[in-house]
Coordinates of C-alpha atoms in Angstrom, one line a residue:
X1 CA -47.4 -6.1 23.4
X2 CA -46.8 -9.2 21.8
X3 CA -47.0 -6.4 17.9
X4 CA -44.5 -4.2 19.8
X5 CA -41.5 -7.1 20.8
X6 CA -42.0 -8.2 17.5
X7 CA -41.1 -4.8 16.3
X8 CA -38.6 -5.2 18.5
X9 CA -37.6 -8.2 17.1
X10 CA -37.6 -7.1 13.3
X11 CA -35.1 -4.5 15.0
X12 CA -33.0 -6.2 16.7
X13 CA -32.6 -8.6 13.5
X14 CA -32.3 -5.8 11.1
X15 CA -29.6 -5.0 13.6
X16 CA -28.2 -8.0 13.2
X17 CA -28.3 -8.2 9.1
X18 CA -26.5 -5.0 8.9
X19 CA -23.7 -6.2 11.4
X20 CA -22.8 -9.4 9.0
X21 CA -23.3 -7.5 5.8
X22 CA -19.9 -5.5 7.1
X23 CA -18.1 -8.6 7.9
X24 CA -15.9 -10.7 6.6
X25 CA -16.5 -14.7 7.3
X26 CA -13.7 -15.8 9.4
X27 CA -13.0 -12.2 10.5
X28 CA -13.3 -11.4 14.0
X29 CA -15.7 -8.4 13.5
X30 CA -13.8 -5.8 15.7
X31 CA -10.3 -6.2 14.6
X32 CA -6.9 -7.6 16.3
X33 CA -3.3 -6.5 15.8
X34 CA -0.7 -9.3 14.4
X35 CA 3.2 -8.8 14.7
X36 CA 5.5 -10.0 12.1
X37 CA 9.1 -9.5 13.4
X38 CA 12.2 -10.6 11.1
X39 CA 15.9 -11.5 12.2
X40 CA 17.9 -11.3 8.1
X41 CA 21.3 -12.1 10.1
X42 CA 23.2 -14.9 11.1
X43 CA 26.5 -15.4 13.4
X44 CA 27.9 -14.2 16.0
X45 CA 29.4 -10.5 14.1
X46 CA 25.3 -9.9 13.0
X47 CA 24.1 -10.4 17.1
X48 CA 22.4 -7.4 17.7
X49 CA 19.5 -8.0 15.0
X50 CA 18.1 -11.1 16.5
X51 CA 18.7 -9.9 20.3
X52 CA 16.6 -6.4 18.2
X53 CA 13.7 -9.1 17.1
X54 CA 13.9 -11.5 20.6
X55 CA 13.4 -8.2 22.7
X56 CA 10.8 -6.5 20.2
X57 CA 9.0 -10.2 20.5
X58 CA 9.0 -9.1 24.2
X59 CA 7.0 -6.0 23.7
X60 CA 4.3 -7.4 22.1
X61 CA 4.2 -10.6 24.4
X62 CA 4.0 -9.2 27.6
X63 CA 1.7 -6.1 26.1
X64 CA -0.8 -8.7 25.3
X65 CA -0.1 -9.8 21.8
X66 CA -0.8 -13.9 21.9
X67 CA 1.3 -15.9 20.5
X68 CA -0.2 -17.7 18.1
X69 CA -0.8 -13.7 16.6
X70 CA 3.5 -13.2 17.0
X71 CA 5.2 -14.9 14.0
X72 CA 9.5 -15.2 14.6
X73 CA 11.7 -15.5 11.8
X74 CA 15.3 -16.2 13.0
X75 CA 18.1 -17.8 12.0
X76 CA 18.3 -19.0 16.1
X77 CA 22.0 -19.2 16.3
X78 CA 23.5 -17.1 19.0
X79 CA 21.7 -18.7 22.5
X80 CA 23.8 -21.8 22.2
X81 CA 26.5 -20.7 20.4
X82 CA 30.2 -21.5 21.5
X83 CA 30.6 -18.2 21.0
X84 CA 27.9 -17.0 24.2
X85 CA 29.8 -16.6 27.5
X86 CA 26.3 -17.0 29.1
X87 CA 24.6 -19.9 27.1
X88 CA 21.1 -20.3 26.7
X89 CA 20.8 -16.2 27.3
X90 CA 20.5 -13.3 25.1
X91 CA 20.9 -9.3 25.7
X92 CA 19.9 -6.2 23.9
X93 CA 21.4 -3.8 26.4
X94 CA 24.7 -3.5 28.6
X95 CA 23.6 -5.9 32.1
X96 CA 20.2 -6.2 30.6
X97 CA 17.3 -8.7 31.4
X98 CA 17.1 -12.0 28.5
X99 CA 15.9 -10.9 25.9
X100 CA 16.0 -14.8 24.3
X101 CA 13.6 -16.5 26.7
X102 CA 9.8 -17.9 25.6
X103 CA 10.6 -16.4 22.0
X104 CA 8.4 -18.3 20.0
X105 CA 10.9 -19.0 17.1
X106 CA 8.2 -20.3 14.3
X107 CA 11.3 -20.0 11.4
X108 CA 15.1 -20.4 12.3
X109 CA 17.6 -21.9 10.0
X110 CA 16.9 -22.3 6.4
X111 CA 13.4 -21.2 6.6
X112 CA 14.4 -17.6 6.9
X113 CA 14.1 -16.6 3.0
X114 CA 12.7 -13.8 2.4
X115 CA 9.6 -16.3 -0.3
X116 CA 8.5 -17.6 2.8
X117 CA 8.2 -13.6 5.0
X118 CA 6.4 -13.0 2.1
X119 CA 4.8 -16.3 2.2
X120 CA 3.9 -15.2 6.1
X121 CA 2.7 -11.9 5.7
X122 CA 0.1 -12.8 2.5
X123 CA -1.5 -15.1 4.9
X124 CA 0.1 -17.8 2.8
X125 CA -0.8 -21.0 5.0
X126 CA -1.0 -24.1 1.8
X127 CA 2.8 -21.7 0.3
X128 CA 4.3 -22.2 4.1
X129 CA 2.8 -25.9 5.0
X130 CA 5.6 -28.7 6.1
X131 CA 7.8 -25.9 6.5
X132 CA 8.4 -24.6 10.7
X133 CA 5.9 -23.9 12.2
X134 CA 3.5 -23.4 9.5
X135 CA 2.1 -20.1 10.9
X136 CA 1.4 -16.6 9.1
X137 CA -0.2 -13.6 9.9
X138 CA -4.3 -14.0 9.3
X139 CA -5.0 -10.7 9.8
X140 CA -8.8 -9.3 8.2
X141 CA -10.1 -6.3 7.0
X142 CA -10.4 -4.9 10.6
X143 CA -6.4 -5.9 12.0
X144 CA -4.6 -4.1 12.5
X145 CA -0.9 -5.6 11.0
X146 CA 2.9 -4.7 13.4
X147 CA 5.8 -5.4 11.5
X148 CA 9.7 -6.1 12.5
X149 CA 12.8 -6.0 10.4
X150 CA 16.3 -5.9 11.1
X151 CA 18.9 -7.2 9.0
X152 CA 21.8 -5.4 6.3
X153 CA 20.5 -3.4 3.3
X154 CA 21.9 -1.4 0.4
X155 CA 19.5 0.0 -2.8
X156 CA 16.6 -1.8 -3.2
X157 CA 17.2 -4.7 -1.1
X158 CA 17.2 -5.9 2.8
X159 CA 19.3 -8.9 3.4
X160 CA 18.4 -12.3 4.5
X161 CA 20.4 -15.5 6.2
X162 CA 20.9 -16.4 2.0
X163 CA 19.0 -13.7 -0.7
X164 CA 18.0 -10.4 -0.2
X165 CA 13.6 -9.8 -0.1
X166 CA 13.9 -6.5 -3.1
X167 CA 11.7 -3.7 -2.9
X168 CA 9.3 -4.1 -5.2
X169 CA 8.6 -7.1 -4.2
X170 CA 8.0 -5.8 -0.8
X171 CA 5.7 -3.6 -1.9
X172 CA 3.5 -4.9 -4.8
X173 CA 2.9 -8.0 -1.6
X174 CA 1.4 -5.1 0.5
X175 CA -0.4 -3.6 -2.1
X176 CA -2.5 -7.4 -2.9
X177 CA -2.3 -7.3 0.9
X178 CA -4.3 -3.4 0.1
X179 CA -6.8 -4.6 -2.5
X180 CA -7.4 -9.0 -0.5
X181 CA -8.3 -5.9 2.7
X182 CA -5.4 -8.6 4.5
X183 CA -5.2 -5.5 7.2
X184 CA -7.2 -2.1 8.5
X185 CA -3.9 -0.3 9.4
X186 CA -0.2 -1.8 9.0
X187 CA 3.1 -0.3 10.3
X188 CA 6.4 -1.0 9.2
X189 CA 9.6 -0.8 11.5
X190 CA 12.6 -1.4 9.7
X191 CA 16.6 -1.4 10.9
X192 CA 19.1 -1.5 7.7
X193 CA 21.5 1.0 5.8
X194 CA 20.0 2.0 3.4
X195 CA 16.1 0.7 4.1
X196 CA 14.8 4.6 3.1
X197 CA 15.3 2.6 -0.3
X198 CA 12.4 -0.2 0.5
X199 CA 9.8 2.9 0.8
X200 CA 11.1 5.5 -0.9
X201 CA 9.1 6.4 -4.3
X202 CA 7.3 3.3 -3.7
X203 CA 5.3 3.0 -1.1
X204 CA 1.7 4.4 -2.1
X205 CA 0.1 7.5 0.9
X206 CA -3.4 6.4 0.8
X207 CA -2.8 2.7 1.1
X208 CA -2.9 2.8 5.2
X209 CA 0.4 1.9 6.0
X210 CA 2.4 3.6 7.8
X211 CA 6.7 3.2 7.5
X212 CA 9.8 4.1 9.3
X213 CA 12.7 3.1 8.9
X214 CA 16.6 3.5 10.8
X215 CA 18.2 5.3 7.7
X216 CA 17.2 7.1 4.8
X217 CA 18.1 5.6 0.8
X218 CA 21.9 6.1 0.7
X219 CA 22.9 5.8 4.6
X220 CA 24.4 3.5 6.6
X221 CA 22.3 2.6 9.8
X222 CA 25.0 1.9 13.1
X223 CA 25.1 -0.2 15.8
X224 CA 25.7 0.2 19.5
X225 CA 26.2 -1.5 22.7
X226 CA 29.6 -2.9 22.5
X227 CA 29.9 -5.9 25.0
X228 CA 33.8 -6.7 26.0
X229 CA 32.4 -9.9 27.9
X230 CA 30.9 -11.3 24.7
X231 CA 32.7 -9.2 21.7
X232 CA 29.2 -8.1 20.0
X233 CA 27.9 -5.6 19.4
X234 CA 24.1 -5.8 21.2
X235 CA 21.8 -3.7 19.3
X236 CA 21.7 -1.1 16.3
X237 CA 21.1 2.5 17.5
X238 CA 17.5 2.9 16.1
X239 CA 16.2 0.0 17.1
X240 CA 17.3 -0.2 20.9
X241 CA 16.0 3.7 21.2
X242 CA 12.1 2.5 19.5
X243 CA 12.3 0.1 21.5
X244 CA 13.6 1.7 25.0
X245 CA 11.0 4.3 24.1
X246 CA 8.1 1.8 23.9
X247 CA 9.3 0.6 27.6
X248 CA 9.3 3.6 29.5
X249 CA 6.0 5.0 27.4
X250 CA 2.8 4.4 28.3
X251 CA 1.7 3.0 25.3
X252 CA -2.0 3.9 25.5
X253 CA -1.9 7.3 25.1
X254 CA 1.9 7.8 23.1
X255 CA 1.3 8.2 19.3
X256 CA 3.5 6.8 16.6
X257 CA 4.4 10.2 15.3
X258 CA 5.6 10.6 19.6
X259 CA 7.8 8.2 18.7
X260 CA 8.7 8.5 15.8
X261 CA 10.2 12.5 16.5
X262 CA 11.5 10.5 19.9
X263 CA 13.6 7.9 17.8
X264 CA 14.5 10.0 15.2
X265 CA 16.3 13.5 17.3
X266 CA 18.5 10.3 19.4
X267 CA 19.2 8.8 16.5
X268 CA 21.5 11.4 15.6
X269 CA 23.9 8.7 13.7
X270 CA 21.6 8.1 10.2
X271 CA 18.5 9.9 9.0
X272 CA 15.4 7.9 10.5
X273 CA 12.8 8.4 8.0
X274 CA 8.9 8.4 7.6
X275 CA 7.0 6.4 4.2
X276 CA 3.5 6.0 3.5
X277 CA 0.2 7.5 5.5
X278 CA 1.2 10.0 8.1
X279 CA -2.0 10.0 9.2
X280 CA -1.3 7.4 11.0
X281 CA 0.7 9.4 13.2
X282 CA -2.1 9.8 15.8
X283 CA -2.3 6.2 16.5
X284 CA -0.9 5.0 19.6
X285 CA 1.6 2.7 20.2
X286 CA -0.7 0.1 21.6
X287 CA -3.1 -0.2 18.8
X288 CA -0.2 -2.0 16.9
X289 CA 2.4 -3.0 19.9
X290 CA 0.1 -4.8 22.2
X291 CA -3.3 -6.6 21.8
X292 CA -7.0 -4.9 22.1
X293 CA -7.7 -4.3 25.4
X294 CA -4.4 -4.6 27.3
X295 CA -3.7 -1.7 29.2
X296 CA 0.8 -2.3 30.6
X297 CA 2.1 -0.1 32.7
X298 CA 5.7 1.4 31.7
X299 CA 8.8 -0.4 32.7
X300 CA 12.0 0.1 34.3
X301 CA 13.7 2.5 32.5
X302 CA 17.4 1.5 31.4
X303 CA 20.3 3.2 33.0
X304 CA 21.5 5.7 30.4
X305 CA 25.4 4.1 29.0
X306 CA 27.1 5.5 25.9
X307 CA 26.0 3.7 22.6
X308 CA 30.0 3.9 20.6
X309 CA 27.4 3.7 17.2
X310 CA 29.1 2.4 14.7
X311 CA 28.9 2.5 11.1
X312 CA 27.3 -1.0 9.9
X313 CA 29.4 -1.6 7.3
X314 CA 32.5 -1.3 9.9
X315 CA 31.1 -3.7 13.1
X316 CA 33.0 -6.2 11.9
X317 CA 36.5 -4.6 11.6
X318 CA 35.5 -2.3 14.9
X319 CA 35.1 -5.9 17.0
X320 CA 38.3 -7.1 15.3
X321 CA 40.7 -3.9 16.4
X322 CA 39.1 -4.5 19.7
X323 CA 39.5 -7.8 20.6
X324 CA 43.4 -7.0 19.4
X325 CA 43.0 -4.6 22.0
X326 CA 42.0 -6.6 24.2
X327 CA 44.3 -9.1 23.3
X328 CA 47.3 -9.9 25.9
X329 CA 48.6 -13.5 24.1
X330 CA 50.6 -13.3 20.8
X331 CA 48.8 -15.6 19.4
X332 CA 46.0 -14.1 19.9
X333 CA 47.5 -11.1 18.6
X334 CA 48.7 -12.9 15.9
X335 CA 45.5 -14.2 15.5
X336 CA 43.4 -11.0 15.5
X337 CA 45.9 -9.2 13.0
X338 CA 45.7 -12.2 10.7
X339 CA 41.7 -12.0 10.6
X340 CA 41.9 -7.9 9.9
X341 CA 44.2 -8.3 6.8
X342 CA 42.1 -10.8 5.6
X343 CA 38.9 -8.3 5.8
X344 CA 40.9 -5.0 4.6
X345 CA 42.0 -7.5 1.5
X346 CA 38.7 -8.3 1.0
X347 CA 37.1 -5.1 1.6
X348 CA 40.2 -3.5 -1.3
X349 CA 38.6 -6.6 -3.6
X350 CA 35.6 -5.5 -4.0
X351 CA 36.3 -2.4 -4.2
X352 CA 38.3 -2.1 -6.7
X353 CA 36.4 -5.3 -8.6
X354 CA 33.5 -2.9 -8.9
X355 CA 35.5 -0.1 -10.2
X356 CA 37.2 -2.3 -12.9
X357 CA 33.2 -3.5 -13.4
X358 CA 32.5 0.2 -13.4
X359 CA 35.3 1.4 -16.0
X360 CA 34.4 -2.0 -18.2
X361 CA 30.7 -0.9 -18.2
X362 CA 30.9 3.3 -18.4
X363 CA 32.2 5.3 -21.7
X364 CA 35.1 7.0 -20.5
X365 CA 36.7 8.6 -17.4
X366 CA 34.1 11.1 -16.5
X367 CA 31.7 8.7 -16.6
X368 CA 33.5 6.4 -14.5
X369 CA 34.0 9.6 -11.6
X370 CA 30.5 9.7 -11.7
X371 CA 29.9 6.1 -10.9
X372 CA 32.2 5.9 -8.0
X373 CA 31.5 8.9 -7.0
X374 CA 28.0 10.5 -7.2
X375 CA 24.7 9.3 -5.6
X376 CA 21.9 8.6 -7.5
X377 CA 18.1 7.4 -6.1
X378 CA 17.0 4.0 -7.4
X379 CA 13.8 4.4 -10.1
X380 CA 15.7 1.9 -13.4
X381 CA 14.7 -1.7 -11.6
X382 CA 14.1 -3.5 -14.7
X383 CA 18.2 -3.0 -15.2
X384 CA 19.4 -2.2 -11.5
X385 CA 17.5 -6.5 -10.1
X386 CA 19.2 -8.4 -13.1
X387 CA 22.8 -6.6 -12.7
X388 CA 22.8 -6.7 -8.9
X389 CA 22.0 -10.3 -8.7
X390 CA 24.5 -11.4 -11.5
X391 CA 27.2 -9.8 -9.3
X392 CA 26.1 -12.0 -6.0
X393 CA 26.2 -14.4 -8.2
X394 CA 29.4 -14.1 -9.7
X395 CA 31.6 -12.3 -7.5
X396 CA 30.8 -11.8 -3.7
X397 CA 27.3 -13.4 -2.9
X398 CA 25.9 -10.6 -0.8
X399 CA 24.1 -11.8 1.8
X400 CA 28.1 -13.7 2.8
X401 CA 30.7 -10.4 2.3
X402 CA 28.4 -7.8 3.7
X403 CA 31.3 -5.2 2.2
X404 CA 30.0 -6.0 -1.5
X405 CA 26.4 -4.0 -0.8
X406 CA 27.5 -1.1 0.6
X407 CA 28.8 -0.6 -3.3
X408 CA 25.1 -1.5 -4.3
X409 CA 24.7 2.0 -5.2
X410 CA 27.4 1.8 -8.1
X411 CA 25.5 -0.6 -10.2
X412 CA 22.2 1.8 -9.1
X413 CA 24.1 4.9 -10.7
X414 CA 25.9 2.9 -14.0
X415 CA 22.1 1.6 -14.0
X416 CA 20.5 5.3 -13.7
X417 CA 23.1 6.7 -16.2
X418 CA 21.3 4.6 -19.4
X419 CA 24.5 2.1 -19.2
X420 CA 22.4 -1.5 -20.9
X421 CA 22.1 -3.8 -18.6
X422 CA 23.9 -5.8 -21.8
X423 CA 26.7 -3.7 -20.7
X424 CA 26.5 -4.6 -17.1
X425 CA 26.4 -7.6 -17.0
X426 CA 29.4 -8.2 -19.8
X427 CA 31.4 -6.3 -17.9
X428 CA 31.0 -8.2 -14.4
X429 CA 31.5 -11.9 -15.8
X430 CA 34.8 -10.2 -17.2
X431 CA 35.9 -8.6 -14.5
X432 CA 34.7 -11.6 -12.3
X433 CA 34.9 -14.5 -14.5
X434 CA 37.5 -14.8 -16.4

């Protein structure tokens, strides 16, 4: 009897030792789920990005991911904005519910930066000490991570309120996390113009990352749901499509691949793209958008309404023209006519500036034409990154002049045409500084 008891104890000890061998100290053996939700813009014109992210928070929170494992970065200038006719409320659908209530705001205002984002993503607690909530992803080798970003974008970058995150830096961070066993599986949903360029030919297919983007590397994403009372767009087509799908699905059985197919079909304004490990598409939404043991009933299906979709670069002008059409007094009409004229003049200035840079940098009219009309894929990052930053610093700050983002393709083309960075930088100086 005693010997049998000792045998049982020995077997238990061996089993526990086996478990211990497969564990990394400080991490739960079965793994947990984490979410990092980021709105990179600010201002009433960009209302939709923060509304998207607030909605995403409500999904994660409702589905059982505890707040200590959800990190939210948003400028937080909507709820109490002077232009908000319903103070304290943010919506993401016509007559929709308040998606702002209860949102954890870990990092707001000047703390919303690409540097902080990368530290939070990689679990750098020391680097975030004394900043915002200080919360970071403490994900381990058994954990699932969901990352959702909404803002403006351009070739090889996504925008933050005062700077930009570069594609190579993001993918370097992802690879470092993989090598450090900081996740088991990770999913990215990115809403931005040309967002495909953040992963195309950069994200490996064998590091357990599944990434979808609102647009391919060459096109705009689209805003939707214009609200007359608020005077702005409430959401983005790709974002509201995936979130409203999650809201109505049984997420315990609906797969990532099924959602991708639905969103790709419903987002008829741009080409929704998929990168990375496509085999992860068989995993369920609940494995990333919910707590591990949570079974969530589908939510009320919102009434179908027109998208009223407009390309992201045209949002500001669209809003101004709508407000002009609604204006009833001479003063209001003159105000919006003036603002429209200013915006159109700025667009013309950006376009002529880029053309002048190309003319100085290129070798002849044929090359200038190619630079301004073609779309090369971005491979020459060592040329493009310093040139892009120089353009932003000396011509048009990309985080303030959204339309300038739409012309960065010309800088890509110059680099891919093998014009030297020195030549392009010199052309920028001559056009913008002299």
